[in-house]
Short mmCIF file of C-alpha atoms and ligand atoms in Angstrom, two decimals:
data_model
loop_
_atom_site.label_atom_id
_atom_site.label_comp_id
_atom_site.label_asym_id
_atom_site.label_seq_id
_atom_site.Cartn_x
_atom_site.Cartn_y
_atom_site.Cartn_z
CA MET T 52 -9.38 78.07 -8.05
CA LYS T 53 -8.62 74.97 -10.13
CA TYR T 54 -11.10 72.21 -10.80
CA ILE T 55 -9.96 68.66 -11.39
CA PHE T 56 -12.86 65.94 -11.92
CA VAL T 57 -12.06 62.25 -11.27
CA THR T 58 -14.25 59.99 -13.53
CA GLY T 59 -14.11 55.98 -13.54
CA GLY T 60 -14.23 53.77 -16.59
CA VAL T 61 -15.17 50.23 -17.44
CA VAL T 62 -15.78 48.80 -13.66
CA SER T 63 -16.13 49.91 -10.10
CA SER T 64 -13.82 49.22 -7.57
CA LEU T 65 -10.45 50.43 -9.39
CA GLY T 66 -9.28 52.70 -6.31
CA LYS T 67 -10.58 55.68 -7.79
CA GLY T 68 -11.03 57.24 -4.44
CA ILE T 69 -7.56 56.30 -3.64
CA ALA T 70 -6.29 57.83 -6.77
CA ALA T 71 -8.14 60.80 -6.17
CA ALA T 72 -6.26 61.25 -2.70
CA SER T 73 -3.05 60.52 -3.75
CA LEU T 74 -3.32 63.38 -6.12
CA GLY T 75 -4.42 65.50 -3.19
CA THR T 76 -1.56 64.38 -1.20
CA LEU T 77 1.12 65.26 -4.04
CA LEU T 78 -0.56 68.50 -4.85
CA GLU T 79 -0.49 69.26 -1.01
CA ARG T 80 3.25 68.49 -1.00
CA ARG T 81 3.93 70.89 -3.59
CA GLY T 82 2.62 73.61 -1.41
CA LEU T 83 -1.08 73.80 -2.73
CA LYS T 84 -4.33 74.05 -0.65
CA VAL T 85 -6.51 71.12 -1.72
CA THR T 86 -10.10 70.35 -0.84
CA LEU T 87 -11.66 67.09 -2.14
CA GLN T 88 -14.97 66.09 -2.68
CA LYS T 89 -17.27 63.39 -3.49
CA LEU T 90 -20.48 63.18 -5.96
CA ASP T 91 -22.41 59.65 -5.49
CA PRO T 92 -25.13 59.00 -7.99
CA TYR T 93 -26.99 56.72 -5.53
CA LEU T 94 -30.60 57.91 -4.32
CA ASN T 95 -29.80 57.54 -0.65
CA VAL T 96 -29.64 61.05 0.59
CA ASP T 97 -26.58 59.57 2.52
CA PRO T 98 -24.84 56.26 2.70
CA GLY T 99 -25.94 56.21 6.63
CA THR T 100 -28.83 53.80 6.14
CA MET T 101 -26.80 51.43 3.67
CA ASN T 102 -25.43 48.10 5.21
CA PRO T 103 -21.85 47.92 5.49
CA PHE T 104 -22.25 44.64 3.31
CA GLU T 105 -23.68 46.83 0.59
CA HIS T 106 -21.14 49.68 0.66
CA GLY T 107 -18.62 49.31 3.04
CA GLU T 108 -18.11 51.47 6.06
CA VAL T 109 -20.10 54.68 6.95
CA TYR T 110 -17.57 57.45 7.66
CA VAL T 111 -18.35 60.33 10.20
CA LEU T 112 -17.05 63.68 9.56
CA ASP T 113 -16.82 66.27 12.50
CA ASP T 114 -19.90 68.22 11.54
CA GLY T 115 -21.84 64.57 11.72
CA ALA T 116 -22.34 64.12 7.98
CA GLU T 117 -22.47 60.40 7.26
CA THR T 118 -20.56 59.98 4.26
CA ASP T 119 -18.73 57.51 1.66
CA LEU T 120 -15.52 55.70 3.22
CA ASP T 121 -13.39 57.46 0.16
CA LEU T 122 -14.15 60.73 2.51
CA GLY T 123 -11.93 58.60 4.78
CA HIS T 124 -9.28 58.56 2.47
CA TYR T 125 -9.50 62.18 1.82
CA GLU T 126 -9.07 63.19 5.63
CA ARG T 127 -6.03 60.47 5.50
CA PHE T 128 -4.47 61.50 2.93
CA THR T 129 -4.58 65.17 2.87
CA HIS T 130 -5.20 67.81 5.45
CA SER T 131 -8.40 69.10 3.73
CA ALA T 132 -11.01 69.81 6.18
CA LEU T 133 -14.25 68.08 5.14
CA THR T 134 -17.92 68.90 5.83
CA ARG T 135 -21.31 67.72 4.91
CA ALA T 136 -20.94 69.68 1.77
CA SER T 137 -17.81 67.38 0.75
CA ASN T 138 -20.31 64.78 -0.18
CA SER T 139 -23.52 64.98 -2.26
CA THR T 140 -25.25 62.25 -3.55
CA SER T 141 -28.43 62.38 -5.96
CA GLY T 142 -30.44 61.34 -3.32
CA GLN T 143 -29.77 64.87 -1.69
CA ILE T 144 -29.53 66.83 -5.06
CA TYR T 145 -33.16 65.67 -5.70
CA GLU T 146 -34.43 66.37 -2.03
CA THR T 147 -33.30 70.15 -2.49
CA VAL T 148 -34.89 70.10 -6.05
CA LEU T 149 -38.13 68.68 -5.36
CA ALA T 150 -38.27 71.09 -1.79
CA LYS T 151 -38.06 73.87 -4.20
CA GLU T 152 -40.53 73.04 -6.41
CA ARG T 153 -43.15 72.54 -3.62
CA ALA T 154 -41.99 75.75 -2.29
CA GLY T 155 -43.04 77.27 -5.56
CA GLU T 156 -39.63 78.46 -6.26
CA PHE T 157 -39.95 77.08 -10.08
CA LEU T 158 -43.67 78.25 -10.39
CA GLY T 159 -45.00 77.94 -13.93
CA LYS T 160 -41.94 76.02 -15.17
CA THR T 161 -41.79 72.22 -16.31
CA VAL T 162 -38.96 70.86 -13.64
CA GLN T 163 -36.32 68.85 -15.43
CA VAL T 164 -33.32 66.75 -15.06
CA VAL T 165 -31.73 69.16 -17.43
CA PRO T 166 -31.17 71.89 -16.32
CA HIS T 167 -32.68 71.90 -12.65
CA ILE T 168 -31.10 68.73 -11.45
CA THR T 169 -27.29 69.90 -13.42
CA ASP T 170 -27.66 73.34 -12.24
CA GLU T 171 -27.85 71.94 -8.33
CA ILE T 172 -25.22 69.88 -9.11
CA LYS T 173 -23.44 72.56 -10.15
CA THR T 174 -24.39 75.08 -7.41
CA ARG T 175 -22.93 72.43 -4.95
CA ILE T 176 -19.62 72.78 -6.74
CA ASN T 177 -19.71 76.20 -6.74
CA LYS T 178 -20.72 76.64 -2.79
CA LEU T 179 -17.83 73.85 -1.90
CA ALA T 180 -15.51 76.32 -3.57
CA VAL T 181 -16.77 79.30 -1.39
CA SER T 182 -17.00 77.46 1.71
CA HIS T 183 -13.75 75.60 1.59
CA PRO T 184 -11.24 78.13 -0.34
CA CYS T 185 -8.37 76.47 -1.76
CA ASP T 186 -6.23 76.18 -5.00
CA VAL T 187 -7.37 73.23 -6.31
CA LEU T 188 -10.83 71.68 -5.88
CA ILE T 189 -10.74 67.60 -6.63
CA THR T 190 -14.41 66.43 -7.42
CA GLU T 191 -14.62 62.41 -7.51
CA ILE T 192 -17.56 61.16 -9.36
CA GLY T 193 -18.93 57.80 -7.95
CA GLY T 194 -19.75 54.91 -10.32
CA THR T 195 -18.51 54.49 -13.75
CA VAL T 196 -19.08 56.35 -17.07
CA GLY T 197 -21.96 54.88 -18.95
CA ASP T 198 -24.30 54.35 -15.48
CA ILE T 199 -27.64 55.82 -16.39
CA GLU T 200 -27.82 57.56 -13.02
CA GLY T 201 -24.30 59.00 -13.53
CA LEU T 202 -25.46 60.85 -16.73
CA PRO T 203 -26.53 64.22 -14.84
CA PHE T 204 -23.40 64.52 -13.14
CA LEU T 205 -21.36 64.35 -16.39
CA GLU T 206 -23.53 66.63 -18.30
CA ALA T 207 -23.29 69.25 -15.15
CA ILE T 208 -19.30 68.73 -15.59
CA ARG T 209 -19.40 69.45 -19.19
CA GLN T 210 -21.16 72.84 -18.30
CA PHE T 211 -18.98 73.46 -15.43
CA GLN T 212 -15.76 73.53 -17.54
CA PHE T 213 -17.28 75.64 -20.32
CA GLU T 214 -18.37 78.27 -17.77
CA VAL T 215 -14.90 78.23 -15.69
CA GLY T 216 -12.69 77.44 -18.90
CA GLU T 217 -10.99 74.89 -20.12
CA GLU T 218 -7.50 76.25 -18.29
CA ASN T 219 -9.25 75.84 -15.06
CA CYS T 220 -10.39 72.76 -15.08
CA MET T 221 -9.28 69.13 -15.90
CA ILE T 222 -10.60 65.50 -16.26
CA MET T 223 -8.94 62.50 -14.66
CA HIS T 224 -10.18 59.49 -15.97
CA VAL T 225 -9.42 55.86 -13.95
CA THR T 226 -10.02 52.88 -16.42
CA LEU T 227 -8.80 49.31 -16.26
CA VAL T 228 -6.42 47.75 -18.61
CA PRO T 229 -7.48 44.47 -18.11
CA TYR T 230 -4.99 41.05 -18.65
CA ILE T 231 -6.07 38.26 -20.56
CA LYS T 232 -4.41 35.16 -19.65
CA ALA T 233 -5.04 32.84 -22.48
CA ALA T 234 -3.82 35.89 -25.04
CA GLY T 235 -1.02 36.90 -22.64
CA GLU T 236 -1.87 40.69 -23.37
CA LEU T 237 -3.17 43.42 -21.80
CA LYS T 238 -5.74 45.19 -23.55
CA THR T 239 -6.71 48.86 -24.22
CA LYS T 240 -10.20 48.50 -25.89
CA PRO T 241 -12.57 48.74 -22.68
CA SER T 242 -10.90 51.67 -21.96
CA GLN T 243 -11.05 53.39 -25.35
CA GLN T 244 -14.74 52.47 -25.22
CA SER T 245 -15.08 54.35 -22.06
CA VAL T 246 -13.49 57.19 -23.07
CA ALA T 247 -15.70 57.16 -25.97
CA LYS T 248 -18.66 57.48 -24.08
CA LEU T 249 -17.19 60.51 -22.30
CA ARG T 250 -16.81 61.96 -25.33
CA GLU T 251 -20.43 61.20 -26.31
CA ILE T 252 -21.18 63.53 -23.48
CA GLY T 253 -18.76 66.21 -24.56
CA LEU T 254 -16.05 65.59 -22.02
CA HIS T 255 -12.70 64.49 -22.91
CA PRO T 256 -10.13 63.22 -20.21
CA ASP T 257 -6.66 65.02 -20.03
CA VAL T 258 -5.10 62.33 -18.01
CA LEU T 259 -5.70 58.42 -17.91
CA ILE T 260 -5.00 56.68 -15.18
CA ALA T 261 -4.42 53.09 -16.56
CA ARG T 262 -5.04 50.51 -13.52
CA THR T 263 -2.94 47.42 -14.66
CA GLU T 264 -1.45 44.16 -13.15
CA HIS T 265 1.49 44.48 -15.27
CA ASP T 266 3.82 46.77 -17.05
CA LEU T 267 2.38 49.47 -19.05
CA THR T 268 4.60 49.30 -22.16
CA ASP T 269 5.52 52.10 -24.29
CA ASP T 270 3.40 50.74 -27.00
CA LEU T 271 0.30 50.15 -24.90
CA ARG T 272 0.95 53.98 -23.65
CA ARG T 273 0.99 55.09 -27.48
CA LYS T 274 -2.26 53.02 -28.41
CA LEU T 275 -3.82 54.22 -25.49
CA SER T 276 -2.95 57.88 -26.28
CA THR T 277 -3.84 57.85 -29.74
CA PHE T 278 -7.40 56.00 -29.53
CA CYS T 279 -8.57 58.02 -25.99
CA ASN T 280 -6.99 61.18 -27.37
CA VAL T 281 -4.66 61.67 -24.62
CA PRO T 282 -0.98 63.11 -24.35
CA GLN T 283 1.34 59.93 -24.37
CA LYS T 284 3.12 61.51 -21.30
CA ALA T 285 -0.63 61.88 -19.79
CA VAL T 286 -1.13 58.08 -20.03
CA ILE T 287 -0.20 57.10 -16.26
CA GLU T 288 0.16 53.65 -15.28
CA GLY T 289 -1.68 52.84 -12.23
CA ARG T 290 -0.25 49.51 -11.24
CA ASP T 291 -1.35 47.67 -8.40
CA VAL T 292 0.62 48.39 -5.53
CA PRO T 293 2.45 45.55 -4.00
CA HIS T 294 1.71 46.17 -0.29
CA SER T 295 -0.13 49.40 0.84
CA ILE T 296 -2.43 51.94 -0.66
CA TYR T 297 0.01 54.50 0.92
CA GLU T 298 2.66 53.38 -1.76
CA VAL T 299 -0.12 54.88 -4.59
CA PRO T 300 0.97 58.86 -4.10
CA LEU T 301 5.06 57.91 -4.61
CA PHE T 302 4.20 55.61 -7.68
CA LEU T 303 1.93 58.11 -9.32
CA GLN T 304 4.73 61.06 -8.43
CA LYS T 305 6.96 58.11 -10.34
CA GLU T 306 4.98 58.58 -13.46
CA LYS T 307 4.92 62.27 -12.79
CA LEU T 308 1.03 62.70 -12.52
CA ASP T 309 1.26 65.79 -10.14
CA ASP T 310 3.83 67.49 -13.09
CA ILE T 311 1.35 66.93 -15.59
CA VAL T 312 -1.72 68.03 -13.87
CA CYS T 313 0.31 71.27 -12.77
CA GLU T 314 1.34 71.93 -16.26
CA ARG T 315 -2.09 71.61 -17.55
CA LEU T 316 -3.60 73.98 -14.93
CA GLY T 317 -1.07 76.25 -15.45
CA LEU T 318 -0.11 75.86 -11.42
CA ASN T 319 3.85 76.96 -11.09
CA VAL T 320 4.86 75.33 -7.67
CA PRO T 321 7.72 73.59 -6.96
CA PRO T 322 8.27 69.66 -6.87
CA ALA T 323 6.16 67.62 -3.87
CA ASN T 324 8.39 67.05 -1.20
CA MET T 325 7.45 63.39 -0.15
CA GLY T 326 9.94 62.68 2.76
CA GLU T 327 7.80 62.53 5.40
CA TRP T 328 5.38 60.39 3.37
CA GLU T 329 8.29 57.99 2.54
CA ARG T 330 9.71 57.47 5.93
CA PHE T 331 5.82 56.63 6.78
CA VAL T 332 5.73 54.06 4.27
CA LYS T 333 9.05 52.85 4.85
CA ARG T 334 8.30 52.09 8.34
CA LEU T 335 4.84 50.59 7.28
CA LEU T 336 6.53 48.24 4.98
CA ASN T 337 9.73 47.13 7.09
CA PRO T 338 8.29 46.24 10.22
CA LYS T 339 10.76 44.75 13.08
CA LYS T 340 8.37 43.09 14.89
CA ARG T 341 4.67 41.81 13.81
CA VAL T 342 1.55 40.92 16.22
CA ARG T 343 -1.65 39.48 15.40
CA ILE T 344 -5.08 41.13 15.88
CA ALA T 345 -8.23 39.39 16.09
CA MET T 346 -11.15 41.68 15.39
CA VAL T 347 -14.51 40.30 16.14
CA GLY T 348 -16.99 41.61 13.78
CA LYS T 349 -20.22 40.56 11.96
CA TYR T 350 -19.56 42.27 8.80
CA VAL T 351 -16.54 40.15 7.90
CA GLU T 352 -17.30 39.31 4.17
CA HIS T 353 -17.19 43.08 3.25
CA LYS T 354 -13.62 44.08 2.67
CA ASP T 355 -14.16 47.64 3.27
CA ALA T 356 -16.75 47.29 6.08
CA TYR T 357 -14.15 48.21 8.65
CA LYS T 358 -11.74 50.58 6.59
CA SER T 359 -10.79 53.18 9.01
CA ILE T 360 -10.33 50.86 11.79
CA ASP T 361 -7.97 48.63 9.31
CA GLU T 362 -6.02 51.85 8.36
CA SER T 363 -5.66 53.48 12.26
CA ILE T 364 -3.99 50.32 13.17
CA ASN T 365 -1.58 50.53 9.97
CA HIS T 366 -1.00 54.21 11.27
CA ALA T 367 -0.05 53.29 14.56
CA ALA T 368 1.74 49.98 13.59
CA ALA T 369 4.07 51.76 11.78
CA SER T 370 4.73 53.88 14.33
CA LEU T 371 5.81 51.22 16.86
CA ASP T 372 7.89 49.96 13.71
CA CYS T 373 5.60 46.89 13.67
CA GLY T 374 3.45 45.10 11.40
CA ALA T 375 -0.04 44.29 12.38
CA GLU T 376 -2.03 41.96 10.95
CA VAL T 377 -5.77 41.97 11.38
CA VAL T 378 -7.71 38.63 11.40
CA GLU T 379 -11.72 38.78 11.07
CA VAL T 380 -13.19 36.32 13.17
CA ASP T 381 -17.08 36.31 12.78
CA ALA T 382 -18.76 36.91 15.88
CA GLU T 383 -21.07 33.88 15.29
CA ILE T 384 -19.16 31.39 15.16
CA LEU T 385 -17.97 32.43 19.01
CA GLU T 386 -21.70 31.54 19.85
CA SER T 387 -21.60 27.68 18.94
CA GLU T 388 -17.79 27.26 19.78
CA ASP T 389 -15.06 27.71 22.34
CA ALA T 390 -14.14 31.78 21.88
CA GLY T 391 -10.76 30.07 23.29
CA ARG T 392 -10.05 27.85 20.66
CA HIS T 393 -10.34 30.87 18.06
CA LEU T 394 -9.14 33.58 19.99
CA ALA T 395 -5.95 32.07 21.99
CA ASN T 396 -3.30 33.05 19.19
CA TYR T 397 -3.88 36.58 19.31
CA ALA T 398 -2.07 39.40 20.65
CA GLY T 399 -5.06 41.72 20.89
CA ILE T 400 -8.58 41.78 20.65
CA LEU T 401 -10.67 44.52 18.76
CA VAL T 402 -14.79 44.79 18.82
CA PRO T 403 -15.85 47.33 16.39
CA GLY T 404 -18.65 49.15 15.83
CA GLY T 405 -21.93 47.28 14.67
CA PHE T 406 -25.94 47.36 15.00
CA GLY T 407 -28.59 44.84 15.52
CA GLU T 408 -28.76 41.50 17.27
CA ARG T 409 -27.06 39.21 15.52
CA GLY T 410 -23.49 38.28 16.47
CA ILE T 411 -23.84 39.86 19.78
CA GLU T 412 -23.21 36.99 22.08
CA GLY T 413 -20.34 35.95 20.07
CA LYS T 414 -18.66 39.47 20.69
CA ILE T 415 -19.53 39.16 24.61
CA ALA T 416 -18.23 35.78 24.47
CA ALA T 417 -14.62 37.88 23.06
CA ALA T 418 -14.79 40.23 25.75
CA ALA T 419 -15.31 37.55 28.31
CA TYR T 420 -12.44 36.10 26.92
CA ALA T 421 -10.17 38.98 26.78
CA ARG T 422 -10.98 40.24 30.51
CA LYS T 423 -10.21 36.84 32.18
CA HIS T 424 -7.13 35.98 30.08
CA GLY T 425 -5.38 39.60 30.64
CA VAL T 426 -5.44 40.05 26.73
CA PRO T 427 -5.57 43.56 25.33
CA TYR T 428 -9.00 44.48 24.52
CA LEU T 429 -10.10 47.42 22.52
CA GLY T 430 -13.93 48.10 22.12
CA LEU T 431 -15.27 51.12 19.94
CA CYS T 432 -18.90 52.28 20.10
CA LEU T 433 -20.89 49.01 20.18
CA GLY T 434 -17.41 47.45 21.63
CA MET T 435 -17.62 49.47 24.58
CA GLN T 436 -21.47 48.33 25.30
CA ILE T 437 -20.40 44.72 24.55
CA ALA T 438 -17.78 45.27 26.97
CA THR T 439 -20.33 46.69 29.95
CA ILE T 440 -22.93 43.96 29.30
CA GLU T 441 -19.95 41.46 29.69
CA PHE T 442 -18.93 43.01 33.11
CA ALA T 443 -22.26 43.19 34.39
CA ARG T 444 -23.31 39.76 33.71
CA ASN T 445 -20.19 37.94 34.61
CA VAL T 446 -18.81 40.32 37.43
CA LEU T 447 -21.93 41.71 39.13
CA GLY T 448 -23.61 38.44 38.18
CA LEU T 449 -26.56 40.20 36.52
CA ALA T 450 -27.05 37.38 34.08
CA LYS T 451 -29.55 38.93 31.65
CA ALA T 452 -28.05 42.08 31.79
CA ASN T 453 -28.20 43.55 28.34
CA SER T 454 -28.56 46.58 25.70
CA THR T 455 -32.25 47.44 25.06
CA GLU T 456 -31.24 47.32 21.39
CA PHE T 457 -31.08 43.69 21.68
CA ASP T 458 -33.53 42.73 24.59
CA ALA T 459 -36.22 45.40 25.26
CA LYS T 460 -37.32 43.37 28.13
CA SER T 461 -33.81 42.95 29.92
CA PRO T 462 -34.33 42.97 33.82
CA ASP T 463 -30.86 45.00 33.16
CA PRO T 464 -30.49 47.13 30.80
CA VAL T 465 -27.03 48.30 31.54
CA ILE T 466 -26.97 49.97 28.02
CA ASP T 467 -30.34 51.94 27.05
CA LEU T 468 -31.47 54.55 24.32
CA LEU T 469 -29.88 58.10 24.75
CA PRO T 470 -32.97 60.26 26.03
CA GLU T 471 -32.99 62.22 23.16
CA GLN T 472 -33.51 59.27 21.28
CA LYS T 473 -36.68 58.13 22.72
CA LYS T 474 -38.95 60.48 20.29
CA VAL T 475 -36.96 59.66 17.21
CA LYS T 476 -39.02 57.88 14.39
CA GLY T 477 -36.86 58.08 11.05
CA LYS T 478 -33.57 56.20 10.42
CA GLY T 479 -32.00 58.64 8.35
CA ALA T 480 -29.32 61.09 10.24
CA THR T 481 -30.87 60.77 13.74
CA MET T 482 -28.19 59.13 15.38
CA ARG T 483 -25.97 61.19 18.08
CA LEU T 484 -23.85 61.73 15.47
CA GLY T 485 -20.30 63.90 14.91
CA THR T 486 -17.76 65.77 17.19
CA TRP T 487 -18.95 65.98 20.90
CA PRO T 488 -16.05 66.86 23.81
CA THR T 489 -15.19 64.21 26.32
CA LEU T 490 -13.50 64.99 29.74
CA LEU T 491 -11.12 62.54 30.88
CA LYS T 492 -10.52 61.55 34.48
CA PRO T 493 -6.91 61.98 35.97
CA GLY T 494 -4.97 59.09 36.67
CA THR T 495 -6.72 56.79 34.03
CA ARG T 496 -4.91 55.31 31.20
CA ALA T 497 -6.76 56.92 28.49
CA TYR T 498 -5.60 60.33 30.28
CA ALA T 499 -1.90 59.16 29.98
CA LEU T 500 -2.26 58.04 26.34
CA TYR T 501 -4.20 61.48 25.27
CA GLY T 502 -2.02 63.65 27.78
CA VAL T 503 -4.79 66.06 27.80
CA PRO T 504 -7.92 66.53 29.87
CA GLU T 505 -10.54 67.31 27.21
CA ILE T 506 -10.74 65.54 23.84
CA ARG T 507 -12.81 65.73 21.02
CA GLU T 508 -13.90 62.76 19.14
CA ARG T 509 -16.58 61.52 16.51
CA HIS T 510 -19.88 59.60 17.65
CA ARG T 511 -22.62 57.66 15.79
CA HIS T 512 -24.89 55.76 18.38
CA ARG T 513 -28.21 55.69 19.60
CA TYR T 514 -27.96 53.92 22.76
CA GLU T 515 -25.57 54.51 26.02
CA PHE T 516 -24.24 53.31 29.44
CA ASN T 517 -26.96 53.40 32.01
CA GLN T 518 -25.89 55.55 34.96
CA ALA T 519 -28.19 53.58 36.97
CA TYR T 520 -25.52 51.07 37.13
CA ARG T 521 -22.56 52.82 37.43
CA GLU T 522 -21.79 52.74 41.39
CA ARG T 523 -21.91 49.14 41.31
CA MET T 524 -19.85 48.76 38.22
CA GLU T 525 -17.44 51.16 39.70
CA ALA T 526 -17.19 49.73 42.97
CA ALA T 527 -16.01 46.46 40.97
CA GLY T 528 -13.75 47.91 38.94
CA PHE T 529 -15.00 49.14 35.86
CA ILE T 530 -13.58 52.68 35.67
CA ILE T 531 -15.66 55.35 33.79
CA ALA T 532 -12.32 57.35 32.70
CA GLY T 533 -14.19 59.71 30.07
CA THR T 534 -17.53 61.27 29.97
CA SER T 535 -19.73 63.94 28.44
CA PRO T 536 -18.64 67.50 30.24
CA ASP T 537 -21.96 67.38 32.08
CA GLY T 538 -21.29 63.87 33.42
CA LYS T 539 -24.35 62.54 31.94
CA LEU T 540 -23.02 60.40 29.12
CA VAL T 541 -20.15 57.70 29.63
CA GLU T 542 -17.80 57.95 26.87
CA LEU T 543 -14.90 55.89 28.13
CA ILE T 544 -14.31 52.89 29.93
CA GLU T 545 -11.65 51.12 31.59
CA LEU T 546 -10.85 47.74 33.69
CA ARG T 547 -8.92 48.22 36.90
CA ASP T 548 -7.78 45.00 37.25
CA HIS T 549 -6.42 44.10 33.60
CA PRO T 550 -3.26 45.03 31.80
CA TRP T 551 -5.18 47.10 29.28
CA PHE T 552 -8.74 46.88 28.23
CA LEU T 553 -10.38 50.14 27.20
CA ALA T 554 -13.31 50.82 25.15
CA CYS T 555 -14.85 54.05 23.92
CA GLN T 556 -18.41 55.10 22.99
CA TYR T 557 -17.10 57.27 20.21
CA HIS T 558 -15.05 56.47 16.93
CA PRO T 559 -11.31 57.00 17.17
CA GLU T 560 -10.83 55.23 14.09
CA PHE T 561 -12.14 58.30 12.21
CA LYS T 562 -9.45 60.53 13.31
CA SER T 563 -6.03 58.65 12.91
CA LYS T 564 -3.55 59.78 10.05
CA PRO T 565 -0.71 58.19 8.69
CA THR T 566 1.87 60.53 10.05
CA ALA T 567 -0.31 60.87 13.12
CA PRO T 568 -1.65 57.81 14.57
CA HIS T 569 -4.34 57.73 17.28
CA PRO T 570 -3.28 57.54 20.88
CA LEU T 571 -5.81 55.00 21.98
CA PHE T 572 -4.76 52.51 18.59
CA LYS T 573 -1.22 53.53 19.70
CA GLY T 574 -1.69 52.25 23.43
CA PHE T 575 -3.77 49.29 22.28
CA LEU T 576 -0.98 48.11 19.72
CA ALA T 577 1.91 48.89 22.23
CA ALA T 578 -0.28 46.60 24.66
CA CYS T 579 -0.40 44.06 22.06
CA LEU T 580 3.21 43.91 21.66
CA ALA T 581 3.62 43.64 25.18
CA HIS T 582 1.29 40.82 25.59
CA GLU T 583 2.73 38.86 22.73
CA GLN T 584 6.08 39.17 24.72
N1 LIG Q 698 -25.79 49.96 17.91
C1 LIG Q 698 -25.12 50.98 18.83
C2 LIG Q 698 -25.83 52.08 18.94
O1 LIG Q 698 -26.72 52.57 18.17
C3 LIG Q 698 -23.64 51.16 18.66
C4 LIG Q 698 -23.57 51.67 17.25
C5 LIG Q 698 -22.05 51.52 16.58
O2 LIG Q 698 -21.35 50.76 17.07
N2 LIG Q 698 -21.73 52.48 15.82
O3 LIG Q 698 -25.55 52.64 20.08
#
């Protein structure tokens, strides 16, 4: 087994996750079995307790792990099956070591960052190699080289490399080569300094990915090579891609990244067959039609807060030769201003997941607008709860209908806590999480889209549809299109008297892939196109 560690230099947000995922794409398409892993130096046990404003989207895996959004890139760019073991944080690592200390496993010893924390990091890498057998394990280290909290990870990699042998292990360092406008020049000094920081710990990069806005000239490559101790051909231009992150694997292939990696690790495999990927990118970049979709959310300031939804829309759009522009509409604006004024020019309305009271009334106004004007509506998780509240209020006339998440005293709690949630006190990893089956009702739109009677989708919620209202809602045209196999939990709803109104309690956005778009997103986009015409 071969190991590739991906580190970042100079600044954060360089797209290390996409670089790691893209390398995964290339190696997979050379016939290698790949898996990816992220080690995050922060102390939260998982990102589930972080605000999307802070950290972007929380990505949920099949096994219910709440993980970093980079795992979303890994799943979308490769076929690697990720699990809880694919994302470790300092919080988890310390939790394990401290639990062992309390259990007396280190009795008599002083427990220290080195060797106890570093050993636990290595143990986790080794365990993943056993539980996810593959040819290449790509491990991304969160944060930037030089961060205090990242040091134990780098020290662990140093030891790991020594233990498995240099020939089986390499380091890909993603760094920034900034353009200084006043001087009209690209500067290599920050990269030199971040590589020097790596060397201080005893690591040296085998490949440099130089993120840049401009051409990396031969002169600059030579300079980076000389001062960073990396062969010149292993200095890879990581130019900002013009249109889409899905171009990254193709650009990196042109720079021969995968050749260099295979040569360095002694992997004798044919060149990557990128035909299918190229066809996808071509369709994505050359749409024949366009639609604009309003996403009514509240985390609109953070570009990555709805990452998987944005990507799912891209995948579905490409498959329909259509370009979709997603415009984020701040839900709070719709609370004081007329929804029609803000929503009239869109082919569809999407209400994504979310927590807490802020912006709720604005989302309800958006759902009402979509229902009354026959605009395609896709509700995801909270978006289904919103659709339920709206229907109860405006069709059944239950003016105070609400979710007990937002109004604990609502006389008509059409959305209420899941029974098993009533005794839950803590907030970390306590929701209904991960993959659960749903049975679809024959004859519904959802059944036609999925084409199968039973589906499995990923969840992350505490509240659910209150069955006490089921009969009244159904009689008025609110179709329960999918439930848990025991019939107790409503997973999917549709509206009878509407061209396309569908909402689910689960998160289909976690299962869409570039070349396998999700049926619900595809159905939604097709409905948006039809609506526009
Ligand atoms: N806040 C809602 C719940 O907990 C919806 C969650 C979500 O959208 N992910 O059920």
